[in-house]
Each structure stands twice: as C-alpha cells, then as structure tokens.
Tab-separated table of C-alpha atoms in Angstrom:
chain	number	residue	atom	x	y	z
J	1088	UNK	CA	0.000	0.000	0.000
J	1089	UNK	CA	2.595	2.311	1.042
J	1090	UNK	CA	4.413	1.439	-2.353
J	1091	UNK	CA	1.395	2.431	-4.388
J	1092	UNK	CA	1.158	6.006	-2.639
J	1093	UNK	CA	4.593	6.811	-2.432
J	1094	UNK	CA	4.276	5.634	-6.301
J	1095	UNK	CA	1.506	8.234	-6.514
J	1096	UNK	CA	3.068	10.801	-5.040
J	1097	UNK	CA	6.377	10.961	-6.635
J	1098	UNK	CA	4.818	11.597	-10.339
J	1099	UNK	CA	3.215	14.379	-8.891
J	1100	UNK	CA	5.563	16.399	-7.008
J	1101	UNK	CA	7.862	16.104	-9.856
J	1102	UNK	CA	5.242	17.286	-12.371
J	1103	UNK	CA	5.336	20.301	-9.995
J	1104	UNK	CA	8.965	20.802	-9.874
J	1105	UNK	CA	8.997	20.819	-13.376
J	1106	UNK	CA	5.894	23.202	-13.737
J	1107	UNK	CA	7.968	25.891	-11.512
J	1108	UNK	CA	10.486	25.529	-13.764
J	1109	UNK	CA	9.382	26.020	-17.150
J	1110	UNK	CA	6.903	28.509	-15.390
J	1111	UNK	CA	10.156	30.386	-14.991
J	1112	UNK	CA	11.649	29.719	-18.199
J	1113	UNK	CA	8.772	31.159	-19.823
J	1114	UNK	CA	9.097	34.586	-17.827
J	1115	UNK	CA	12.571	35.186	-19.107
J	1116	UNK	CA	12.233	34.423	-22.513
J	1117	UNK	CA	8.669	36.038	-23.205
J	1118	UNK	CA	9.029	39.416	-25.122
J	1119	UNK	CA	9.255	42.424	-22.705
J	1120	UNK	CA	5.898	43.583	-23.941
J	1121	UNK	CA	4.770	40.426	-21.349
J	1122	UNK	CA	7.565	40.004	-19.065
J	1123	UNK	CA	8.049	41.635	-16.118
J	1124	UNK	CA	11.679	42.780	-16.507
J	1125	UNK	CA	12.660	45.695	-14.512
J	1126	UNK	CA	14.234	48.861	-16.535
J	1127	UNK	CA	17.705	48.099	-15.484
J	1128	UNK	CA	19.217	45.226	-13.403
J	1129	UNK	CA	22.753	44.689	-12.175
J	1130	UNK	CA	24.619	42.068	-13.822
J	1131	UNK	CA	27.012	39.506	-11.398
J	1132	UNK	CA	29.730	41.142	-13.536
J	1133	UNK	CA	28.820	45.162	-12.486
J	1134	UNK	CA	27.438	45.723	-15.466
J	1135	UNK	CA	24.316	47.343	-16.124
J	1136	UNK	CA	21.370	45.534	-18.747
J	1137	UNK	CA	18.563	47.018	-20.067
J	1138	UNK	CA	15.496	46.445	-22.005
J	1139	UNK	CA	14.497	48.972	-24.556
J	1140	UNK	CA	11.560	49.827	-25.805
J	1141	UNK	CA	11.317	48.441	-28.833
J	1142	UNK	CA	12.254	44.717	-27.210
J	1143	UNK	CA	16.193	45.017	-27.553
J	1144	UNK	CA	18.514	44.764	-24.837
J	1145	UNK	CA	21.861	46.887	-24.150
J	1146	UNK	CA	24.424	46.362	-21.433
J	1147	UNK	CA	27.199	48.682	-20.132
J	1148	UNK	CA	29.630	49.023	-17.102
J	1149	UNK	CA	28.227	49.752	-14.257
J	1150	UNK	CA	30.610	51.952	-13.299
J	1151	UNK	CA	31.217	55.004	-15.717
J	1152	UNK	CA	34.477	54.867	-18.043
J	1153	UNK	CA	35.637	58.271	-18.232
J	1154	UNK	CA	37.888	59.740	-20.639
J	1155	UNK	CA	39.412	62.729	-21.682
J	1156	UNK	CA	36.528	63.313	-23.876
J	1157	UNK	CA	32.929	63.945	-22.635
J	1158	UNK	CA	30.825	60.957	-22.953
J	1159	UNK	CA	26.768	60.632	-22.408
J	1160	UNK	CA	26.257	59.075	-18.738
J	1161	UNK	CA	23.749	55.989	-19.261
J	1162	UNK	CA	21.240	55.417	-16.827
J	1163	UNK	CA	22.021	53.427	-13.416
J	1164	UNK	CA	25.971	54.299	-13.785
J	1165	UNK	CA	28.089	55.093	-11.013
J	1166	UNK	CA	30.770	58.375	-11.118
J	1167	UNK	CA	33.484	57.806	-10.136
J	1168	UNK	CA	34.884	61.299	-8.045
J	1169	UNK	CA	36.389	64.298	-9.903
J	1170	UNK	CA	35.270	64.457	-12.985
J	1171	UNK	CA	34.218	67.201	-15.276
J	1172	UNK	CA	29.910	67.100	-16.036
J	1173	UNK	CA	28.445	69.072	-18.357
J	1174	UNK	CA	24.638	68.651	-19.661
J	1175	UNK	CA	24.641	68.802	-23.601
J	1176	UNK	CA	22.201	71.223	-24.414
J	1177	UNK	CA	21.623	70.180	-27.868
J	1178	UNK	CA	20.706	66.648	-26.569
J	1179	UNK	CA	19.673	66.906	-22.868
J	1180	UNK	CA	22.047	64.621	-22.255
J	1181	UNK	CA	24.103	64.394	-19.177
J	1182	UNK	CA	27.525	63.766	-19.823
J	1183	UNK	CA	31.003	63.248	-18.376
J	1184	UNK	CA	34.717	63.177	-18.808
J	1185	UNK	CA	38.397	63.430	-16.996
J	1186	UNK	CA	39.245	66.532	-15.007
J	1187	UNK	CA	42.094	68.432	-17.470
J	1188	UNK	CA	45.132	69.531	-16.342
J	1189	UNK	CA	44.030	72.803	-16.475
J	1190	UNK	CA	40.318	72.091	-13.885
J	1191	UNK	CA	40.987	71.390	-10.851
J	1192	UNK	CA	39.716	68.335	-8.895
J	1193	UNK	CA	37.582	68.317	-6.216
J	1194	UNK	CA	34.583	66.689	-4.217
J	1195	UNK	CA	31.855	65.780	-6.366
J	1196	UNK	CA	29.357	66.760	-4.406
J	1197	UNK	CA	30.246	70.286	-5.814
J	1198	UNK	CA	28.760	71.297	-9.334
J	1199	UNK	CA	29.250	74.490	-11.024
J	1200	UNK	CA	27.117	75.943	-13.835
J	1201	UNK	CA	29.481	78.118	-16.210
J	1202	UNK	CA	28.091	80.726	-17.742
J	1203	UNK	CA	30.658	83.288	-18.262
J	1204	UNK	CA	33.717	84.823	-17.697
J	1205	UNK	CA	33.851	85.825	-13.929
J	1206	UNK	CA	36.050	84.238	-11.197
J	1207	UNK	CA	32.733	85.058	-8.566
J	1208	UNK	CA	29.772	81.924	-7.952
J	1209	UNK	CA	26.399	82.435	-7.518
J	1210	UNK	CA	25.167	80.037	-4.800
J	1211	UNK	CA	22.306	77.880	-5.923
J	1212	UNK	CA	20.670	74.939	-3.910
J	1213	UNK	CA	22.285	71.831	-2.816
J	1214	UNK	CA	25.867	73.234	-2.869
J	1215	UNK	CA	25.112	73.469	-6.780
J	1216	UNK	CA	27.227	76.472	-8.024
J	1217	UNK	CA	26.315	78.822	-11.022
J	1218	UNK	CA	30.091	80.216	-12.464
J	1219	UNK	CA	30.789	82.377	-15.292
J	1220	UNK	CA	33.851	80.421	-17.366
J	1221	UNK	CA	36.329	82.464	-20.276
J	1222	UNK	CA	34.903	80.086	-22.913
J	1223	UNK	CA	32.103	81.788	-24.692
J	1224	UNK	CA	30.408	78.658	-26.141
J	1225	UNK	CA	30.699	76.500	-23.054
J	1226	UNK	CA	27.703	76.202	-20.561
J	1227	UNK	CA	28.741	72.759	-18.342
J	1228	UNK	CA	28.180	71.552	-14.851
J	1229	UNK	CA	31.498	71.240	-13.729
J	1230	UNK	CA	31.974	68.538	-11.202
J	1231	UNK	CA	34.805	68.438	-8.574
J	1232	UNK	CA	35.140	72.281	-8.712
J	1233	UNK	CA	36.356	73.461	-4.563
J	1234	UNK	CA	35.971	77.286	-5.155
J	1235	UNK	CA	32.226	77.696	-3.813
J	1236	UNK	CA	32.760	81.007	-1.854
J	1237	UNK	CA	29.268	79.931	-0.165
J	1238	UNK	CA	27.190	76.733	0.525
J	1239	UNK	CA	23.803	76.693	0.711
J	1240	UNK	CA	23.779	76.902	4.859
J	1241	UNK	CA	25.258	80.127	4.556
J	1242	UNK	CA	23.096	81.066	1.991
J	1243	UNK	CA	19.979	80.237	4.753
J	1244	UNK	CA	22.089	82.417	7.098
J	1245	UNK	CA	21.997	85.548	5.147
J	1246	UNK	CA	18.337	84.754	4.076
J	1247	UNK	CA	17.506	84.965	7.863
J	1248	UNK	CA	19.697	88.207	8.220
J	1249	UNK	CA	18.077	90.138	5.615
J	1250	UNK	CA	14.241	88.869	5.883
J	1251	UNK	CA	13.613	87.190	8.821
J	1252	UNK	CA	12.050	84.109	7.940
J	1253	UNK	CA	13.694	80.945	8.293
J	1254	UNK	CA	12.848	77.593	6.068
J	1255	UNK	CA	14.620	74.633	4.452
J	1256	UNK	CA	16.707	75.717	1.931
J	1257	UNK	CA	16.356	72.506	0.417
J	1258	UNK	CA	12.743	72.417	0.800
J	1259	UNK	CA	10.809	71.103	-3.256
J	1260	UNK	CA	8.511	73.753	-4.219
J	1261	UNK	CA	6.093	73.483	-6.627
J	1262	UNK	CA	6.764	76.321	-9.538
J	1263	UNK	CA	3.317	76.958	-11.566
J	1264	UNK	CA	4.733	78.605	-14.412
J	1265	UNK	CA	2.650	81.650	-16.598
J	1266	UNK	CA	2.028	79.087	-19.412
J	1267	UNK	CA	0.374	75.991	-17.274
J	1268	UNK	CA	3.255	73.804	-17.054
J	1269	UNK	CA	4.698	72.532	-13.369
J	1270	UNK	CA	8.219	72.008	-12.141
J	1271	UNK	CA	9.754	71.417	-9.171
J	1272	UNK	CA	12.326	73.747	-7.213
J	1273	UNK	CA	14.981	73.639	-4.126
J	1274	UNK	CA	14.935	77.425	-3.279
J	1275	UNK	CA	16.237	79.540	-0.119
J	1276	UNK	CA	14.776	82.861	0.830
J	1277	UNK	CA	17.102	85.398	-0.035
J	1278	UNK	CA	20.270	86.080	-2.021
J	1279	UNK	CA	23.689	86.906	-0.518
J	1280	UNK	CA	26.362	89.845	-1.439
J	1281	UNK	CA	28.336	87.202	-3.765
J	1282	UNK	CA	25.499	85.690	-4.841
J	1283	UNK	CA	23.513	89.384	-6.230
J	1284	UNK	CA	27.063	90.537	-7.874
J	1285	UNK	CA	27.724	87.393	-9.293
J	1286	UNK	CA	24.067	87.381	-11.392
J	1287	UNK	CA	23.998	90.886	-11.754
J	1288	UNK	CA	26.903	90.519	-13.642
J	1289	UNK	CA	24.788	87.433	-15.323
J	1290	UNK	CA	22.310	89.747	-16.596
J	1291	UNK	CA	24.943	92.529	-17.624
J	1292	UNK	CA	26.463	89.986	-19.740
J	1293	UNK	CA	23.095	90.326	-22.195
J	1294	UNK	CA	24.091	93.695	-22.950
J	1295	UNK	CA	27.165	92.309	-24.278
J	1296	UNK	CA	25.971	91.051	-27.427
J	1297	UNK	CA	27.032	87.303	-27.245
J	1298	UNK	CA	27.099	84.719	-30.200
J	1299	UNK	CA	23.405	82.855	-30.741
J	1300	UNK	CA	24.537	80.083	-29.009
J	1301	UNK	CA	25.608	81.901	-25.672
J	1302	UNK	CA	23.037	84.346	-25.713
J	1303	UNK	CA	20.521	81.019	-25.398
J	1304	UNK	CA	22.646	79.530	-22.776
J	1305	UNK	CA	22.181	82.766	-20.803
J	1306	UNK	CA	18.394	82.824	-21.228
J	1307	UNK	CA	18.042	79.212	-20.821
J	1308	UNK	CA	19.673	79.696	-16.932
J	1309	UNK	CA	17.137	82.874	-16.326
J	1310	UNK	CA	14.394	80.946	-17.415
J	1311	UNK	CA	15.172	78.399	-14.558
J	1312	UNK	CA	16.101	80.410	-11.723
J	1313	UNK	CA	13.891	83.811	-12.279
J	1314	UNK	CA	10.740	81.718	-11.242
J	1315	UNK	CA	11.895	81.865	-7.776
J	1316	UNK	CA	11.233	84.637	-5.708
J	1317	UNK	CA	13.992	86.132	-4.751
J	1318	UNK	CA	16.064	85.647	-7.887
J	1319	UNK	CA	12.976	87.531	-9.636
J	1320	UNK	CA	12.982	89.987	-7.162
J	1321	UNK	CA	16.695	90.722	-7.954
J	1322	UNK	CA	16.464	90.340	-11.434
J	1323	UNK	CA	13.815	93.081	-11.571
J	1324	UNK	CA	16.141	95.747	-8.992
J	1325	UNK	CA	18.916	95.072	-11.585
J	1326	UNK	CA	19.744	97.692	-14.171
J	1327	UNK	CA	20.990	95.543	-16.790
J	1328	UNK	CA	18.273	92.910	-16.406
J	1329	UNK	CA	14.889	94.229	-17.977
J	1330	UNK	CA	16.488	96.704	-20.436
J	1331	UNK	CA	18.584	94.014	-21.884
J	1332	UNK	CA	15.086	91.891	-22.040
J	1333	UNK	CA	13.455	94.576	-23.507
J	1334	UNK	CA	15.635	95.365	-26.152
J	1335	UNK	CA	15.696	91.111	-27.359
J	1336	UNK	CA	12.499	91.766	-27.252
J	1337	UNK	CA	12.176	94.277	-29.771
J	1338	UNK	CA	14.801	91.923	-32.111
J	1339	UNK	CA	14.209	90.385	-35.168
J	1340	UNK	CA	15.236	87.026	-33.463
J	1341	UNK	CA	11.553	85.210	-33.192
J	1342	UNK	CA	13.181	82.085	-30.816
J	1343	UNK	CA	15.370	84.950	-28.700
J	1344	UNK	CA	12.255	87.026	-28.925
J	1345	UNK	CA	10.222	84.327	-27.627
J	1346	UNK	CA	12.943	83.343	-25.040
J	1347	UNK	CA	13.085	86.491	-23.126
J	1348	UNK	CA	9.543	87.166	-22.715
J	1349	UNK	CA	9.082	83.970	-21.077
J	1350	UNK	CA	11.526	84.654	-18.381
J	1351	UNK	CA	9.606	88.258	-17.725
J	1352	UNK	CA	6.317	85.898	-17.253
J	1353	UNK	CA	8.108	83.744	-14.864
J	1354	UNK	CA	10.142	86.819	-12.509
J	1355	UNK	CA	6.725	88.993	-12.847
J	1356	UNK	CA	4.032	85.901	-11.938
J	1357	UNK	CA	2.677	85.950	-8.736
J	1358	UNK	CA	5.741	88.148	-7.347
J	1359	UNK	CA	4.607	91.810	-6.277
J	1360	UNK	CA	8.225	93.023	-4.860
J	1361	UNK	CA	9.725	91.996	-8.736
J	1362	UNK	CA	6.545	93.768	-10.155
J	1363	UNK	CA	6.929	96.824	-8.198
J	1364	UNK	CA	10.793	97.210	-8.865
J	1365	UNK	CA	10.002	96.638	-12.296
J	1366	UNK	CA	7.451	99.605	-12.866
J	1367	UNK	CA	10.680	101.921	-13.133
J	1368	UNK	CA	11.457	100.618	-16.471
J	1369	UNK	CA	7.874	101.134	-17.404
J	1370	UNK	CA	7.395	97.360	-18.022
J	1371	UNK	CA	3.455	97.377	-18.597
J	1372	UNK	CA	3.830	100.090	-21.299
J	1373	UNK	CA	6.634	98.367	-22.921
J	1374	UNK	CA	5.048	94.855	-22.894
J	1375	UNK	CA	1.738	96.157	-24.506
J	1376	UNK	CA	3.610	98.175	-26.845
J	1377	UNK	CA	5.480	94.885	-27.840
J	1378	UNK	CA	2.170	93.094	-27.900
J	1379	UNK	CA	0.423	95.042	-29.975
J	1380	UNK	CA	3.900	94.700	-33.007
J	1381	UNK	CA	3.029	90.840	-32.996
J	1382	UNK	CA	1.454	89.301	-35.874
J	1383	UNK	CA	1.343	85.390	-35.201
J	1384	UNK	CA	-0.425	83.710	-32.281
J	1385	UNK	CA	2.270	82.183	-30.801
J	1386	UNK	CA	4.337	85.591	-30.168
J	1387	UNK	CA	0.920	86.793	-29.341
J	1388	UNK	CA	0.186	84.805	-26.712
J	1389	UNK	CA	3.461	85.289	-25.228
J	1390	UNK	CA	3.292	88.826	-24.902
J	1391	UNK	CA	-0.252	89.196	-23.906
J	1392	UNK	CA	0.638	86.356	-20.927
J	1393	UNK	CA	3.586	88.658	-19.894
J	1394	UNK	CA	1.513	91.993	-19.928
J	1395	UNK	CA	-1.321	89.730	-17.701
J	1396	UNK	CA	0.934	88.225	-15.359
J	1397	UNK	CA	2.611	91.367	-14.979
J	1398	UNK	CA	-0.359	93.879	-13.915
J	1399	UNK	CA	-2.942	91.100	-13.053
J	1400	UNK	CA	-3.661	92.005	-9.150
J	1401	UNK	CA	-1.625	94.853	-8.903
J	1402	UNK	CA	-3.292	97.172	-8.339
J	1403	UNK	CA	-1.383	100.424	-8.662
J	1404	UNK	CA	-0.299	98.861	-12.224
J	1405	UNK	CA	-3.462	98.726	-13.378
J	1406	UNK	CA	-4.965	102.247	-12.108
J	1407	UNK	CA	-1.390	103.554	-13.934
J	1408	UNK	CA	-2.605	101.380	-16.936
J	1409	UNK	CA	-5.663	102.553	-16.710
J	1410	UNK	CA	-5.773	106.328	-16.434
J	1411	UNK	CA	-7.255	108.172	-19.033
J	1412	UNK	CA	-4.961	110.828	-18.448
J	1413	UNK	CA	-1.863	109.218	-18.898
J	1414	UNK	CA	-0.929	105.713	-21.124
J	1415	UNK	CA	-5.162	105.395	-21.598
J	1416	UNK	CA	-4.414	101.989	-21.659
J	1417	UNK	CA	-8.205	101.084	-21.687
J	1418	UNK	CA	-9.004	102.854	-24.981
J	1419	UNK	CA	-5.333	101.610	-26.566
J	1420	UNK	CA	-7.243	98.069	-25.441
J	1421	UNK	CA	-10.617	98.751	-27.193
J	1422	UNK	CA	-8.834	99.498	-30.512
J	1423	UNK	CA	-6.903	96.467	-30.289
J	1424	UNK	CA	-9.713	94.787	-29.817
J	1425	UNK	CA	-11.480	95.847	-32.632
J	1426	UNK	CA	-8.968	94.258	-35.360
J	1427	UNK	CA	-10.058	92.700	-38.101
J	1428	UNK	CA	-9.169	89.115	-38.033
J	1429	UNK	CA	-8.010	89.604	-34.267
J	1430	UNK	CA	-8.326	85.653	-33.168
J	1431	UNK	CA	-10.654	84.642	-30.686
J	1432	UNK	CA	-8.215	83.232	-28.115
J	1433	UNK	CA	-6.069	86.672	-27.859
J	1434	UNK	CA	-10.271	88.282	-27.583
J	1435	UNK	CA	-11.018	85.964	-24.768
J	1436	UNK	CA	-7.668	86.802	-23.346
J	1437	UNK	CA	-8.116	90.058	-23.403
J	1438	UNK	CA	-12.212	89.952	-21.951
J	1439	UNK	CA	-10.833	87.979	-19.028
J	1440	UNK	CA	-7.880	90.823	-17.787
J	1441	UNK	CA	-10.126	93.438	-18.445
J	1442	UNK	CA	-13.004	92.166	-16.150
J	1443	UNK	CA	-10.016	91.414	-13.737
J	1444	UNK	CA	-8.595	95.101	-13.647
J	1445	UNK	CA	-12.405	96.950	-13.578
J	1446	UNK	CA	-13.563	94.486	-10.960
J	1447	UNK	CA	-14.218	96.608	-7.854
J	1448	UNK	CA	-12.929	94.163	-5.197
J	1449	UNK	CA	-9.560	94.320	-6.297
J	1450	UNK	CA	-9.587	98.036	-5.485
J	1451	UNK	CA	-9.356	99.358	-1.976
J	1452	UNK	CA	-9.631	103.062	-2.996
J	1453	UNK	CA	-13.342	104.110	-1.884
J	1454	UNK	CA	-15.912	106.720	-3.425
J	1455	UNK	CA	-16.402	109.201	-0.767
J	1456	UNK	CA	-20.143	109.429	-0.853
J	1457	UNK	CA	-20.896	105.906	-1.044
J	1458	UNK	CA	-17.925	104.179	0.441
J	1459	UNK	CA	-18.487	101.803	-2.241
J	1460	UNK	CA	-15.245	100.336	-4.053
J	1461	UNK	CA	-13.568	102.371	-6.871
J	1462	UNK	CA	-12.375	99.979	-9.986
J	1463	UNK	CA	-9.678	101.502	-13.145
J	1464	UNK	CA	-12.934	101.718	-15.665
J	1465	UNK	CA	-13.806	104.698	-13.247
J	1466	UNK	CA	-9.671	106.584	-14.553
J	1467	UNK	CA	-11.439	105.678	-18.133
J	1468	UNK	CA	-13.113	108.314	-20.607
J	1469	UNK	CA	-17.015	108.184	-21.468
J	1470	UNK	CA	-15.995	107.283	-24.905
J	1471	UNK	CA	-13.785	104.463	-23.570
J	1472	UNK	CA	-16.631	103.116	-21.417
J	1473	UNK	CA	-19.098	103.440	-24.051
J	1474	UNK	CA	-17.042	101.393	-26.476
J	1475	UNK	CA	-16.621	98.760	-23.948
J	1476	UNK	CA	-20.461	98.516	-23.392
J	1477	UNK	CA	-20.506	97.512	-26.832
J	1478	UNK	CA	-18.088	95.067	-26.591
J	1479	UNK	CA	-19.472	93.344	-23.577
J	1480	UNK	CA	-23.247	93.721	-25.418
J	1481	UNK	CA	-24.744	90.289	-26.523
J	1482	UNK	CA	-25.863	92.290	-29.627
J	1483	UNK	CA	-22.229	92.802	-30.431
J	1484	UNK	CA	-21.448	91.001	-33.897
J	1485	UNK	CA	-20.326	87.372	-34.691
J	1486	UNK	CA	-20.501	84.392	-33.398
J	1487	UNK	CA	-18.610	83.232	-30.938
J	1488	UNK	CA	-17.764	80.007	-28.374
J	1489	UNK	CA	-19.025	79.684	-24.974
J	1490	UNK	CA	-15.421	80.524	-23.092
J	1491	UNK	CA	-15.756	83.908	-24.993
J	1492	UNK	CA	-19.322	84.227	-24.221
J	1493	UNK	CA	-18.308	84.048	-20.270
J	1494	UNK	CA	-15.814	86.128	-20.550
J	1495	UNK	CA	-17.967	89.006	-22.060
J	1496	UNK	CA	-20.660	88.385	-20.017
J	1497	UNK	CA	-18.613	88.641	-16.643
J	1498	UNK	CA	-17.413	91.929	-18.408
J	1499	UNK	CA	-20.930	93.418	-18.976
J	1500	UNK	CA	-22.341	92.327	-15.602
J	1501	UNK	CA	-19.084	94.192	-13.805
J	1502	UNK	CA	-19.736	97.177	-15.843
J	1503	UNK	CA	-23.279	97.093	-14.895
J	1504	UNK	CA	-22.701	96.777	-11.374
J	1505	UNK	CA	-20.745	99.799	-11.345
J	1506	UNK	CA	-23.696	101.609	-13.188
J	1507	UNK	CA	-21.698	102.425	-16.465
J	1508	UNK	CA	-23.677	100.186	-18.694
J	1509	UNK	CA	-27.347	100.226	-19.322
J	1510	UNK	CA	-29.274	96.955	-18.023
C-alpha cells in the first residue's frame, strides 16, 4: 500500500517541480511587452542591462568609463569622483569626462554651472554652483570644482539676516509657471552679497551682445532660476536685467524674442516686490507696446501672458494702466480689440484681464459718498466706457464660443454693477 502512494506521489511532485520551472523559463524568454523585466538590473559582472523599448537589450559598465573626452552618462551608472559634467544642451544629455590639467579636482558633491567669464559663484541649492567660465560657447556643470565662496547653509544664514524668515533651503517647491506647465524647485529665501554681484553681472552679460549660441545659454539659466522669488525679485532691482530683455524683445530674433519674454512671465508671476521694482522701467507700457507689433499667435500669446501676469492684481499697475490721463491703456485696449481678423483666443484673453482690472474688489480706494469700491474703468473716458459697453453687449457682432461668451458676459455684468452700462 505504502508502495502504491509513495508511487503516486512521486509523479506528482515532480510534475510540480517541473511546472515551476518552465513557469520560470517562460518569464525570461517572453518578449518584454509580457515580461516583467525591470528597466535596469545589475549584472554579477557590475554591469548594467537594459530592455528597450522596442524589445532590444543593451548592457554597459556599471561603473562610468571616463575619458578625456565627454561621454553621455547611461542610466544606473556610477561616477566615479572628480570628474568634469556638463549637460549637452543640444541633446539633454548628461555627460562626463576626466578633469584636465588645467580644472581642478575636487569633491563631487560640488557642481558648477558656467556661464561666463567671472572668477565670482552664484550660490544655488544643494551646494550646486552657477560660475561664469572664459569660454564663450561652453555652458557645463562642472563637477569636482572646490571654489564655492558659499554653501547653501550660509546662503539660509543671510536669508535669515536680511528677511527674517527661516525655512529649508532645500525644501521642493512646486513652480506653476505663466504658461500651465509645473516644475519642481529647491529654493532659499534670499540672495547673498556674492550671490547678487555674481548674477547681476549674469544679466549685464546680455548687454554684451554674445554669439546665438551663448546668448541662449544665458536665457536658458534665467528661465530656470527667475521663477523663484527672490532671484525675480533681484532680477527686476537690476539695471541691466529688464532693459537688456526689452531690447531682445524688440529683435528680429523670433526664438530669442520668444525666449526672453518667457523669463519676464516667470520673474513677474505671482511676485509683487519683482513687479513693483520693475514699474521703473515702465514694463506694462513696454510689454503692450510689444504686444500690440506681434502678428502670429504664438508671439501673441506670449506677450499678452507677460503683460497679464505682470499687472494682473496689482493694483497700482493697473490704475497707472488705466488712467485716461496718462498711457489710456483702456481705450489703446478697445482698438486692439477691434482688429479685423483679431483671433478669438487673444479676444477671450483680453475679456478675461479686463473684467479682472475693472472688478471693484480688487480696489481698496473708496468713493467718498458711497464708500463703495472704486475699480480703473472709473480713470477711463465716457468714450472708452461706451465702447466697452458695446463690446461686452450680446448684440455685439459674430458668433462666438461659450469661453468667450463668459468672458464678455462677466465683463458686462461688472460694468453694470458699477452703473456704467445700461441693463
């Protein structure tokens, strides 16, 4: 008896066995579109495998091979310390080579940004360094660079010092730039004395008329840091910064055009100190001047975002905007809108600031006899508010999409709440 079930049992624990293992089999040599490889796994020979996505493999050292010539880091590689990083901006690639005679070696913890031709650092987060280098078409991280006149603790230090407020310099904050896109950001409250020469001299380099390639380098490292606070605060007190922006801006250059008035939207959103240091230049003016030159949508958009982000909620913008008396920035508005052929995006753009900057809760300027809130449309001419009645009238010609339609009708109901359009 025992025989019989012992010869039971043995046929089927070894048809088990055997199940496991072709079950296994089968895993790894199923396509990847079914397997459940991982991106990247470590060889027993530290070397790095991957599968790709069309169903390829590669495999490469695990730890990087550096020589004297920069090389793209692959993903899951390990640095060795001391060498020289640079991110290829025609690529996006991070890459890597060996410190030259002439760089000198250091932790590589610390990374310098070079920008231009200055022996000062700008401190950034994370003991990340921003440097001006001699080479004119060279922007690289350089790793193992020992120079970093300040790390970021000192950086919190000073920020303390000169504000008051204490926080994690290394703290992720969530940057919500003008044109709906999201990044992420390590940023300390204020700037120190080496830090505000070092990118004033940044932003002084514009006026120097680089090459193409340097001038985009330059932008490309104010579009990244201008979105914080206190770099836009800075970059608006500078008197190199906005001028220099300005004048791009007014270039023939559509991609350097386009460049710098993204990095106004990003120092001017949300940031009242940089909008307020930047009313000396006459920013507003100069942005809807720009606006109005543009003739595609694109460049349109840009400039219109810039102008909105600049004088949205401020209010002493807007009444300057505003006043009849002075750039009648209301009636310059009505004739733009007026166009022929003006699309209906940049018309719903413009609806939705100009119920924004004549809605009387923004205002905390009174009327005297009714205490009741005093909005720009009020700094306006009759003619000016008559023409915007139209406007804002459901009679007013064309058809148009619902987004518009909300946008007008906010406009007419804020006019007629302030008695300046017939019900």
């Amino acid at each position: 008896m025992l025989h019989k079930l012992y010869g039971l049992r043995i046929p089927i624990v070894f048809s088990t066995a055997m199940l496991a293992l072709i079950s296994i089999a089968l895993l790894f040599t199923l396509p990847p579109t079914l397997g459940t490889l991982a991106p990247a796994l470590v060889d027993s020979d530290n070397t790095v495998c991957r599968v790709l996505s069309d169903g390829s493999s590669e495999c490469y050292p695990m730890i990087f091979q550096a020589t004297h010539e920069f090389q793209p880091i692959r993903p899951e590689q390990q640095l060795p310390k001391g060498l020289h990083i640079r991110i290829n901006v025609a690529t996006g690639l991070k890459e890597a080579k060996l410190v030259s005679s002439t760089e000198t070696e250091g932790e590589p913890e610390s990374m310098a940004v070079a920008l231009s031709g200055s022996d000062q650092v700008v401190a950034s987060n994370q003991d990340k360094t921003i440097q001006l280098q001699s080479k004119p078409d060279e922007f690289t991280i350089d790793h193992g660079r020992n120079d970093a006149p300040i790390a970021a603790e000192s950086v919190q230090k000073e920020a303390v010092k000169k504000t008051g407020v204490t926080g994690d310099i290394n703290k992720p904050v969530l940057i919500h730039r003008p044109d709906g896109e999201t990044h992420a950001s390590t940023h300390g409250v204020g700037l120190g004395t080496h830090q505000l020469s070092a990118f004033d001299l940044t932003l002084k380099e514009l006026q120097s008329h680089p090459n193409h390639t340097t001038l985009m380098r330059i932008l490309d490292h104010l579009d990244n840091v201008v979105s914080q606070i206190d770099y836009g605060i800075d970059f608006a007190k500078s008197e190199y910064g906005i001028p220099a922006l300005l004048d791009l801006m007014r270039g023939d250059d559509l991609e350097v055009r386009e460049h710098a008035v993204l990095i106004i939207s990003s120092a001017m959103s949300n940031n009242p100190q940089a909008q307020e240091a930047a009313s000396r230049f006459g920013l507003i003016y100069e942005l809807w001047k720009l606006f109005e030159l543009q003739t595609d949508l694109v460049h349109q958009k840009r400039f219109f975002s810039a102008f909105g982000v600049t004088i949205r909620s401020n209010v002493k913008a807007i009444l300057s905007f505003s006043d009849d008396n002075g750039f009648k920035g209301l009636s310059k508005m009505v004739a733009y809108f007026k166009r022929n052929r003006l699309p209906e995006l940049i018309k719903i753009r413009i609806l939705s600031l100009f119920g924004d900057m004549i809605d009387p809760d923004m205002f905390t300027t009174h009327d005297s006899k009714s205490d009741a809130p005093v909005s720009s449309i009020h700094t306006a001419s009759a003619d000016t508010i008559k023409e915007w009645c139209k406007i804002c009238s459901v009679n007013w010609s064309g058809t148009y999409t619902t987004p518009y339609k909300e946008a007008r009708d906010r406009g007419m109901q804020l006019l007629q709440k302030q008695g300046l359009c017939p019900s």
